[in-house]
XYZ file of C-alpha atoms in Angstrom:
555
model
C 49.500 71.423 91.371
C 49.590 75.049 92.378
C 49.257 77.971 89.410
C 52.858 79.112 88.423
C 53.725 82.503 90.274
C 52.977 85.634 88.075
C 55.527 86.178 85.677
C 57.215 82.801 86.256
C 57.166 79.422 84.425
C 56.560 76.243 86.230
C 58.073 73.138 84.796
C 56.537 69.821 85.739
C 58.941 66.385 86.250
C 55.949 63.285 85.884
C 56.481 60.073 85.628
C 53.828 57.331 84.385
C 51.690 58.172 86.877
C 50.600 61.656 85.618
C 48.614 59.425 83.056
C 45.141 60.061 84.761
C 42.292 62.386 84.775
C 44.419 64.994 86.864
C 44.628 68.347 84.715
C 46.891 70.762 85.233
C 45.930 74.502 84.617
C 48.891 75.922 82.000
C 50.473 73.226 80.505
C 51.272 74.237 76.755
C 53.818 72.481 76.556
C 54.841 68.866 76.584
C 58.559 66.997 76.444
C 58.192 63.357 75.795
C 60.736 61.438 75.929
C 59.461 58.351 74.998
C 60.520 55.675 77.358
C 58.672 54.280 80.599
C 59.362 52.684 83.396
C 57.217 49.288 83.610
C 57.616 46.512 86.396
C 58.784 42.968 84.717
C 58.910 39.894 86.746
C 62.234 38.410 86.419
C 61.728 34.547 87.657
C 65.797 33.968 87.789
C 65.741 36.724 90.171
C 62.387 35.551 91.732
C 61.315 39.560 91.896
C 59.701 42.580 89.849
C 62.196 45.364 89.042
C 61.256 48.370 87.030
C 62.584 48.369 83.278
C 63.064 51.338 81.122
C 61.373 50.527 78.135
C 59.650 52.307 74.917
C 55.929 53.997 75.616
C 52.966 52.603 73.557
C 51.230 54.627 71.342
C 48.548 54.740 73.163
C 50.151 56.435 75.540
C 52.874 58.850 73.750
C 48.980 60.265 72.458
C 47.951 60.676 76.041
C 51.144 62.260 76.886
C 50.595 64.232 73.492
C 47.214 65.311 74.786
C 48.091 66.925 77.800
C 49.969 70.039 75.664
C 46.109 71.074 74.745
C 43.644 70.600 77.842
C 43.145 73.668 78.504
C 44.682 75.796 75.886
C 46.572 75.450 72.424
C 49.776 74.064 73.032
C 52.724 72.068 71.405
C 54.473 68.610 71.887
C 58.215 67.445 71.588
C 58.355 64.098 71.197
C 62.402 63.601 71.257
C 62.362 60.711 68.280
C 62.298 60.468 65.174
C 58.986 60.436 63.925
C 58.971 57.446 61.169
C 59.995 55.251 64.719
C 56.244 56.331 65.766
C 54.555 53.176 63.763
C 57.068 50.601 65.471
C 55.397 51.350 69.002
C 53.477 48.709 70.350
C 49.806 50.362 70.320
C 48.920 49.252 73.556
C 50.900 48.806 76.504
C 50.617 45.172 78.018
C 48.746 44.769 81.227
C 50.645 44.217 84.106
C 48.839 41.451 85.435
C 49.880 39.422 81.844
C 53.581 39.090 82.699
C 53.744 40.158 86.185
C 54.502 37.923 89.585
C 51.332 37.457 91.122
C 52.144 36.346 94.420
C 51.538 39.599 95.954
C 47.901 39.701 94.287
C 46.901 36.296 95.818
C 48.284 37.407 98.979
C 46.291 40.450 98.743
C 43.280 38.703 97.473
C 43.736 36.018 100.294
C 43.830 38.590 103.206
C 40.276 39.962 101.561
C 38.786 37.024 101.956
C 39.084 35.968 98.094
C 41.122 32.706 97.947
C 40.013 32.163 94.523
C 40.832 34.118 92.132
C 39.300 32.681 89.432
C 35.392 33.551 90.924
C 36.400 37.312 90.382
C 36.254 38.905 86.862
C 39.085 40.781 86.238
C 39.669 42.648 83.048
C 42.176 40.824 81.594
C 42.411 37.353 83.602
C 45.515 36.275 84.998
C 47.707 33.343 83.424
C 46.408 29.984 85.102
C 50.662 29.126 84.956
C 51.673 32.137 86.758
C 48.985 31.652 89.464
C 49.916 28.183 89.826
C 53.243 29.424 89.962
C 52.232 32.201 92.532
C 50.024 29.789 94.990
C 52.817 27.451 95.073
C 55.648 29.693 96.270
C 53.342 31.332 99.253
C 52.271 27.832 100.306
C 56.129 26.825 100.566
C 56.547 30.069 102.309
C 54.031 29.568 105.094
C 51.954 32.284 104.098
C 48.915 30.576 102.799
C 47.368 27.205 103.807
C 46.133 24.248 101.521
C 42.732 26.118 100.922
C 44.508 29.091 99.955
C 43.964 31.083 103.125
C 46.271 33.688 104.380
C 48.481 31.958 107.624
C 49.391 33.906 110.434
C 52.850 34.313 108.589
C 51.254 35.566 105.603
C 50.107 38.531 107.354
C 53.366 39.392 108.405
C 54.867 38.799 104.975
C 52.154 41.536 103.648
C 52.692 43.923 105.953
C 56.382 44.320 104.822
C 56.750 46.142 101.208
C 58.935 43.746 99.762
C 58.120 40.553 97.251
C 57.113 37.600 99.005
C 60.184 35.673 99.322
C 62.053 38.158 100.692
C 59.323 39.213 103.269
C 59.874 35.455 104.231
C 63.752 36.459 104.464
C 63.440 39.573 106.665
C 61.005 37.909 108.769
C 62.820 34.992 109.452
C 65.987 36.754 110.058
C 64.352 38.777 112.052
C 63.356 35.832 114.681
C 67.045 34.992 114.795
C 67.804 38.583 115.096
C 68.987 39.530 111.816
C 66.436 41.803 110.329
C 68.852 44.185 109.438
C 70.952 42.662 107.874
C 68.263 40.793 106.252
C 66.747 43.797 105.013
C 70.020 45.104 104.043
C 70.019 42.106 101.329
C 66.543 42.691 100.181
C 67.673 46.398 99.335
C 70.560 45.416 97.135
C 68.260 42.868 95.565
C 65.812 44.950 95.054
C 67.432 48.200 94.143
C 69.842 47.347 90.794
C 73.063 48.651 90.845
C 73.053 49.402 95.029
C 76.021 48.371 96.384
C 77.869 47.896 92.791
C 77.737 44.777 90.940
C 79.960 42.638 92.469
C 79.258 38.648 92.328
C 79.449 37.969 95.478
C 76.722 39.646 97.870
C 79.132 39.864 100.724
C 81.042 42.541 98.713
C 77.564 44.757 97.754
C 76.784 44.974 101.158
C 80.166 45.745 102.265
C 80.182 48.897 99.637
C 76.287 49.656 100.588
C 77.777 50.202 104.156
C 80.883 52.894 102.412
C 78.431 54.399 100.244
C 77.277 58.294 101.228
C 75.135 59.165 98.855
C 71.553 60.510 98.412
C 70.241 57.823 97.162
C 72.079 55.001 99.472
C 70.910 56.947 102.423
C 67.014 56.960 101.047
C 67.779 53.170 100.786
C 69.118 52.726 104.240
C 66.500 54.427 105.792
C 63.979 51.977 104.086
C 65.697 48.724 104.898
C 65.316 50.726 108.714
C 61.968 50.946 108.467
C 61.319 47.127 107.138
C 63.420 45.931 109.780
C 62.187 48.077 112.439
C 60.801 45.283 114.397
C 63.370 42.856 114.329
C 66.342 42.960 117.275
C 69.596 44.786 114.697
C 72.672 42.957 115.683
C 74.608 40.967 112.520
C 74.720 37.125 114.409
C 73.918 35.554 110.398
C 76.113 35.410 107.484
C 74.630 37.023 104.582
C 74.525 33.538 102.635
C 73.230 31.557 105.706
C 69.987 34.679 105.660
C 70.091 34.846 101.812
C 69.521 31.378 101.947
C 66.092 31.853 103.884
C 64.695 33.197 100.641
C 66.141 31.064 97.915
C 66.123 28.080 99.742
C 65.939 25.814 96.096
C 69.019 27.734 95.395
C 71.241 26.485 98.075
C 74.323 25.171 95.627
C 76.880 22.872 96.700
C 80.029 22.864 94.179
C 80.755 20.337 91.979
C 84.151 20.499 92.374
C 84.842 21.588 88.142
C 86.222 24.627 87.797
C 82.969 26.936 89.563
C 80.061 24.247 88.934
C 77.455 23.959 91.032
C 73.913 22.214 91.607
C 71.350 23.904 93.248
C 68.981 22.219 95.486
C 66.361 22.461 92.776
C 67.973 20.483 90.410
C 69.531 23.278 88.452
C 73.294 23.132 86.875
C 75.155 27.015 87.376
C 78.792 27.860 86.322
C 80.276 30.772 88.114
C 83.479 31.900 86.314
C 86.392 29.834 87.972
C 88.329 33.196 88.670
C 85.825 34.158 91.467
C 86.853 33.482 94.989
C 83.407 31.612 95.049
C 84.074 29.520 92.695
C 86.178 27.640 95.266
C 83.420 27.612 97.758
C 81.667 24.045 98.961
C 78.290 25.638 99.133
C 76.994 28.725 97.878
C 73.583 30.733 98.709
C 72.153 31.991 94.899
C 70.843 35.531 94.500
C 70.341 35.665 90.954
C 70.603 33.166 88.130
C 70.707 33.583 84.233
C 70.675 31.075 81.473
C 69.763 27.290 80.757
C 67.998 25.413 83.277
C 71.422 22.835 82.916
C 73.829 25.521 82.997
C 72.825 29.086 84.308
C 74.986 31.738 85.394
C 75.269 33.140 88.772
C 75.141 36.830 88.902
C 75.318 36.847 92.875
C 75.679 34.601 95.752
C 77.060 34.095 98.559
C 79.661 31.792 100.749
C 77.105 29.563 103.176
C 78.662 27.115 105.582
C 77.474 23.496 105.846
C 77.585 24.187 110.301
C 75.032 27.202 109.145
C 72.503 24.430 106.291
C 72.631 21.976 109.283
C 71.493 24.721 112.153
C 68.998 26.844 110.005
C 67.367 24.022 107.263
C 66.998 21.174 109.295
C 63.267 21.198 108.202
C 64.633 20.544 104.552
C 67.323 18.512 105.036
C 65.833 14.379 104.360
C 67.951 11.201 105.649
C 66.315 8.273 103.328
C 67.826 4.740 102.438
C 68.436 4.581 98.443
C 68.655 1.576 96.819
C 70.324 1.191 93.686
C 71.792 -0.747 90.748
C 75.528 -0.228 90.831
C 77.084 -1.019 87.048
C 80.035 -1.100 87.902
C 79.770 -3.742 90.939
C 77.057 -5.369 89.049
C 74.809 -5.876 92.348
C 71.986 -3.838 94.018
C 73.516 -1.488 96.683
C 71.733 0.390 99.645
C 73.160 3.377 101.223
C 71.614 5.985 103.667
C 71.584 9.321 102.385
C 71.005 12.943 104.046
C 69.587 15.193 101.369
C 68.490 18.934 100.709
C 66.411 19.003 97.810
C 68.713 17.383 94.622
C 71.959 18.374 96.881
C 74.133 15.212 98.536
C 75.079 16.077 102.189
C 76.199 12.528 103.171
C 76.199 9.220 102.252
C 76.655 5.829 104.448
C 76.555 2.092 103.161
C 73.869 -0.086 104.493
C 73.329 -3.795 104.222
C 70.681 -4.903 101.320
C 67.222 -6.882 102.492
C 66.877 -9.179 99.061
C 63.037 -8.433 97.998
C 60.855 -8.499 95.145
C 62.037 -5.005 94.607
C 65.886 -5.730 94.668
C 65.097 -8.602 92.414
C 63.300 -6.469 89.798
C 66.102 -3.864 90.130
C 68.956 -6.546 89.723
C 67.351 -8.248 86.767
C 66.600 -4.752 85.019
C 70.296 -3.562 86.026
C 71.873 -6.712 84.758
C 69.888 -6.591 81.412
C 70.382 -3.261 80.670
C 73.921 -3.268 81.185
C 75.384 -6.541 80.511
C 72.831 -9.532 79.228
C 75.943 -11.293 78.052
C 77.254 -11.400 81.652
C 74.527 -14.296 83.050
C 75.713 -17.039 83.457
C 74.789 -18.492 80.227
C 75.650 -22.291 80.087
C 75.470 -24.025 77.178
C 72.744 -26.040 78.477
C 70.995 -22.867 78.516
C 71.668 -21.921 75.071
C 70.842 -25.309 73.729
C 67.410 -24.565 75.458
C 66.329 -22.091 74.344
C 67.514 -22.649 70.538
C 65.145 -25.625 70.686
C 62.686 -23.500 71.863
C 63.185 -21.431 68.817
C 63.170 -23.792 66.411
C 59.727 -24.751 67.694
C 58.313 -21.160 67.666
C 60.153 -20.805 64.217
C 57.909 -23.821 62.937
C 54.612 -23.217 64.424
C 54.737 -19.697 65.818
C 51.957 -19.492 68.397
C 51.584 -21.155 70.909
C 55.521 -21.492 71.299
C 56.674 -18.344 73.183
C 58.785 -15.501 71.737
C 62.195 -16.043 73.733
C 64.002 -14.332 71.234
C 67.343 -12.058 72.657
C 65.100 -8.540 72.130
C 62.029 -10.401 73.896
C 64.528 -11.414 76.658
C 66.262 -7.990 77.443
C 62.770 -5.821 77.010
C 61.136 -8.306 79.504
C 63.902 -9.039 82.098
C 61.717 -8.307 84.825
C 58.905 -10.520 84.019
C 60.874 -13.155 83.674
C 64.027 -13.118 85.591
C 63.192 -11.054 88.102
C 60.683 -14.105 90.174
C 64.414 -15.875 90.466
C 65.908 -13.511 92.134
C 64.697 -13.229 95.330
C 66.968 -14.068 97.207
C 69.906 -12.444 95.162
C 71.103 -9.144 95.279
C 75.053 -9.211 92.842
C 75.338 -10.703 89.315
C 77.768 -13.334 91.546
C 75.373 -15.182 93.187
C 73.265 -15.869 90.151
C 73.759 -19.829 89.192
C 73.347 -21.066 85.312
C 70.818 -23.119 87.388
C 69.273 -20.173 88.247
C 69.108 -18.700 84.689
C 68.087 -21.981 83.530
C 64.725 -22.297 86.182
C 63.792 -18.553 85.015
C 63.827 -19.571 81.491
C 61.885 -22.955 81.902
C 59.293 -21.442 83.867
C 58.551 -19.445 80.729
C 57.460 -22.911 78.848
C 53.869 -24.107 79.856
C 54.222 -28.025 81.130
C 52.313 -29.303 77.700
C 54.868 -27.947 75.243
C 57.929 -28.962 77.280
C 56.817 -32.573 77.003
C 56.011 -31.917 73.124
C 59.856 -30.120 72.739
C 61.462 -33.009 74.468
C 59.721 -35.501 72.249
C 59.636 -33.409 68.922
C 62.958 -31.119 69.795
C 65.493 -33.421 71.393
C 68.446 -32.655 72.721
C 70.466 -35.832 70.814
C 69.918 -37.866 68.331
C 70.789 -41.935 68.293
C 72.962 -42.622 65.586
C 73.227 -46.914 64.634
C 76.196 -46.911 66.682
C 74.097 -46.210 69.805
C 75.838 -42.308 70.730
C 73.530 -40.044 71.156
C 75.241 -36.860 69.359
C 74.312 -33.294 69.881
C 71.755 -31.828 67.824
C 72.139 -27.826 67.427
C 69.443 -26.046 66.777
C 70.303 -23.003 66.102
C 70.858 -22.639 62.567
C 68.382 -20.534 60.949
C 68.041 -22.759 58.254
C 67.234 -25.705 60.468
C 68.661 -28.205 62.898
C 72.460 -30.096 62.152
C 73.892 -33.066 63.280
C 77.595 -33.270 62.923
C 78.532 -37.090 62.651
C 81.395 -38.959 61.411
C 80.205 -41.154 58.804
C 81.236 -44.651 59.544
C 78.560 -43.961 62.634
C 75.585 -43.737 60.064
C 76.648 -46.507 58.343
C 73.415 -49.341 58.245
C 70.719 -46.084 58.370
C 68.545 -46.094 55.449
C 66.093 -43.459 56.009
C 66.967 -39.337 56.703
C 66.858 -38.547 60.164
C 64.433 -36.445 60.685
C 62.719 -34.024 63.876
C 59.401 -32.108 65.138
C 57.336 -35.991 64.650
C 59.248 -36.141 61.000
C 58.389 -32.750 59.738
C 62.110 -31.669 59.619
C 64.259 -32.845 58.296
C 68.702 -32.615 59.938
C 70.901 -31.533 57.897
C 73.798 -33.778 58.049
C 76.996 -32.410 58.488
C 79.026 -35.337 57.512
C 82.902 -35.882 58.734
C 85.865 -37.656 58.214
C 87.553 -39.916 61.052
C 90.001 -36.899 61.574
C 85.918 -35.049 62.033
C 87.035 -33.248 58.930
C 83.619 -31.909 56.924
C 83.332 -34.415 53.966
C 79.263 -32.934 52.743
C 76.423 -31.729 54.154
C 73.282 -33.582 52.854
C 69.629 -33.579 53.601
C 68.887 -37.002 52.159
C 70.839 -39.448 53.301
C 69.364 -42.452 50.964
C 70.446 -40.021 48.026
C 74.075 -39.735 49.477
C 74.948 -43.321 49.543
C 73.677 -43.878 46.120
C 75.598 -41.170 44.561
C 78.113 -39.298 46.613
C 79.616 -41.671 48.422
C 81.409 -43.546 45.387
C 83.684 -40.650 44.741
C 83.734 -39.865 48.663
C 84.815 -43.753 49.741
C 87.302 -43.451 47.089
C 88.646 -40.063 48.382
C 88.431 -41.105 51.771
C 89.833 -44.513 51.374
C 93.280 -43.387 50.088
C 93.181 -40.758 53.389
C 92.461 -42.862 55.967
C 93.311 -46.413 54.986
C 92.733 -47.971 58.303
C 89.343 -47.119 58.600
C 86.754 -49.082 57.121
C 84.658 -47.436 53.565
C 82.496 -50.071 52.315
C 80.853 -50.278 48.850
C 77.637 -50.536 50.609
C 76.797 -48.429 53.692
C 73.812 -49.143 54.206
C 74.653 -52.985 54.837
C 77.965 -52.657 56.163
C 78.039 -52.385 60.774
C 78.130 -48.613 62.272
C 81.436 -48.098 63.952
C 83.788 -45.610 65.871
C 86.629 -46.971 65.483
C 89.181 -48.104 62.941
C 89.796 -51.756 61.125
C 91.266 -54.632 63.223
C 94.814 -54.830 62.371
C 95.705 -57.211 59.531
C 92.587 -56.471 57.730
């Protein structure tokens, strides 16, 4: 800030932050180079680096400015000028796209837990504070009213973002802060220790490196971990792991897939020793939410998840449909997050709930596989026919109605079950019923039965399931002596008569009977006759006796 010495000229290096009121005596002239350095939040990364990016107009004019304060001077802006009117006019404030955990933790330690009662200049983004309150309450540092925590104060008084505050500090108590910090420097400062995949390696090469700059970075990882014991006891991934603990990743055992704890898919290219690795801790992350790529990690040993993240680590009992046993199967399960650990069978209690789950399994995966018996069927195609002829109040049991309502309806008979293999076609059967009010199952046994009496005295098998109405299949010596149609639903239906020879061959179908024997059955009895000659085909049916079997022998 000092005058140049006589007969000397002073050149001045500034950054961004020579953009204030500051004036500096001399200046005449000004090299712009355009470009800035900005801090962007990078949530894969969970931290704000600085990016190089292009300057504003706004402010290539104030650097413009600064040539002529206090004298004429002259500006070299070092582009091309026509690129001038693709700047951005304004810069974008910081608080817009930056992570604001450090604000609320700031704000919180001033005694303003909400933000939203101050009036900022350009409010934050409600999704990044919810965002932001969310990570520091997982970290400890502030409490369900959005107070700073003991831990929070420890987490601010370390330079570093949030998360890896939590890291150092945590390491620390298990005296690893310097390693710890060690990892927040290469996370922090791009390019530190190389680029290298796995963070073992960066820090290995941190160590090797001499220069300037890695030195300046040492001595600042010192000072962060300055009041944490310094010896090494934690692998990098097990203290890694204390600040990403969503992405703990266990492998999936496909060529360098992995699942985080979070639910996340990553791929980390199969040539990579880490690839081969049964758990991983995640630095960095790029990509789809299915299938990001790792840009570092490192090795963590399931000894070091069950010694450090016991807090995290969940034993419930899961109950399940299995598909391919077709039964409801209960197994007790240690968990971290969306990560398996290990699994044990248990023994199923039948309830309500493993009866809702086995009726929904079943139905969704194979409704053909009850134990339909054709008692069943017969039911509920009677039903049908019913609900086809007078709608309401007949209810829908259609197949669709049946699947998208399993649970209502199976589900009560089920109590007691818990496998596809101990369901009875008695079973399916009381389900089904209890779906018919009392009223119209006496109406469907009287005006849907289940046989009809033919003159011979069988009662034959009505199906109803024809869409175009109820048959009877019948030889037709048995109908012989019947007069009138036979008819269902108190005579408003009329069967359709599938009519059969002796050999139950079809002969006609007919829906009036009467009609038949007058016309028809000339040219069938003669047909018939020369077919089966020992069985009796009278010129009049309707007075000749009913029968089942053939002629006597000698007539």
């Amino acid at each position: 800030l000092k005058p140049a010495p006589k007969d000397m000229r002073k050149v001045v290096l500034a950054t961004s932050i020579a953009e204030t009121s500051l004036t500096i005596d001399g200046v005449r002239v000004v090299v712009d180079s355009g470009l800035a350095r900005v801090p962007r939040y990078e949530p894969d990364v969970g931290l704000t680096r600085l990016e190089t990016v292009r300057v504003s107009r706004a402010a290539a004019d104030q650097r413009r400015g600064r040539a002529g304060r206090t004298s004429p001077g002259i500006c070299y802006r070092l582009w091309d000028e026509p690129q001038t009117g693709a700047l951005e006019p304004f810069a974008r404030p910081e608080i817009l796209a930056a992570d604001l955990s450090p604000l609320l933790l700031d704000l919180s330690q001033w005694g303003a837990a909400d933000p939203d009662a101050l009036a900022f200049l350009d409010p934050p983004p409600k999704a990044a504070l919810t965002e932001a309150r969310a990570l520091l309450r997982e970290l400890g540092a502030l409490d369900d009213h959005g107070r700073i925590t003991d831990d929070g104060k420890k987490l601010r008084a370390l330079p570093l973002p949030p998360r890896l505050a939590r890291m150092v500090v945590d390491a620390g108590a298990q005296g690893a802060g310097a390693r710890a910090a060690d990892i927040a420097l290469v996370l922090t400062e791009r390019g530190l220790g190389g680029n290298d995949v796995d963070l073992s390696h960066r820090l290995y090469e941190l160590a090797r490196d001499r220069s300037r700059r890695a030195e300046d970075a040492r001595r600042m990882a010192r000072r962060w971990a300055d009041a944490a014991p310094s010896n090494t006891s934690a692998s990098p991934g097990t203290i890694l792991a204390l600040a990403y603990p969503d992405r703990i990743a266990k492998n999936r055992g496909a060529g360098g897939s992995f699942l985080l704890a979070n639910g996340r898919g990553a791929i980390l290219d199969a040539a990579q020793a880490l690839a081969r690795e049964p758990y991983l801790a995640i630095a960095e992350i790029a990509g789809a939410a299915s299938a990001g790529r790792i840009l570092s990690a490192a090795r963590l040993d399931e000894r070091d998840l069950e010694a450090h993240f016991k807090a995290r680590i969940h034993e419930t009992l899961e109950v399940s449909f299995d598909e391919k046993a077709m039964a409801v199967r209960a197994r007790a399960v240690r968990k971290l997050g969306a990560l398996m650990l290990a699994e044990h069978p248990r023994p199923v209690a039948a309830s309500e709930e493993t009866a809702r789950m086995l009726a929904e399994g079943i139905i969704r995966v194979g409704f053909e596989r009850l134990p339909w018996s054709e008692a069943v069927r017969q039911w509920l195609d009677r039903v049908r026919f019913m609900r086809r002829l007078e709608g309401e109040p007949w209810p829908d049991l259609s197949h669709e109605m049946l699947q998208a309502r399993a649970a209502e309806w199976l589900a009560p008979a089920l109590h007691s079950k818990t496998s596809l293999a101990e369901i009875t076609a008695d079973d399916l059967a009381r389900a089904l019923r209890a779906l018919l009010p009392r009223e119209l199952t006496r109406r469907l046994d009287q005006e849907a039965p289940l046989y009809f009496n033919v003159p011979t005295g069988s009662g034959l098998l009505i199906d109803y399931a024809p869409e175009e109405g109820p048959m009877l299949s019948v030889r037709v010596q048995e109908l012989f002596g019947l007069d009138r149609h036979p008819t269902v639903a108190a005579g408003r239906t009329s069967l359709t008569l599938a009519l059969l020879s002796p050999a139950r061959r079809p002969i006609q179908t007919t829906k009036n009977l009467p009609a038949f024997w007058r016309g028809s059955w000339a040219e069938v009895k003669r047909e018939m006759r020369g077919r089966y000659p020992k069985h009796p085909w009278p010129d009049d049916p309707v007075g000749a006796p009913p029968t089942r079997r053939a002629k006597p022998r000698g007539k």
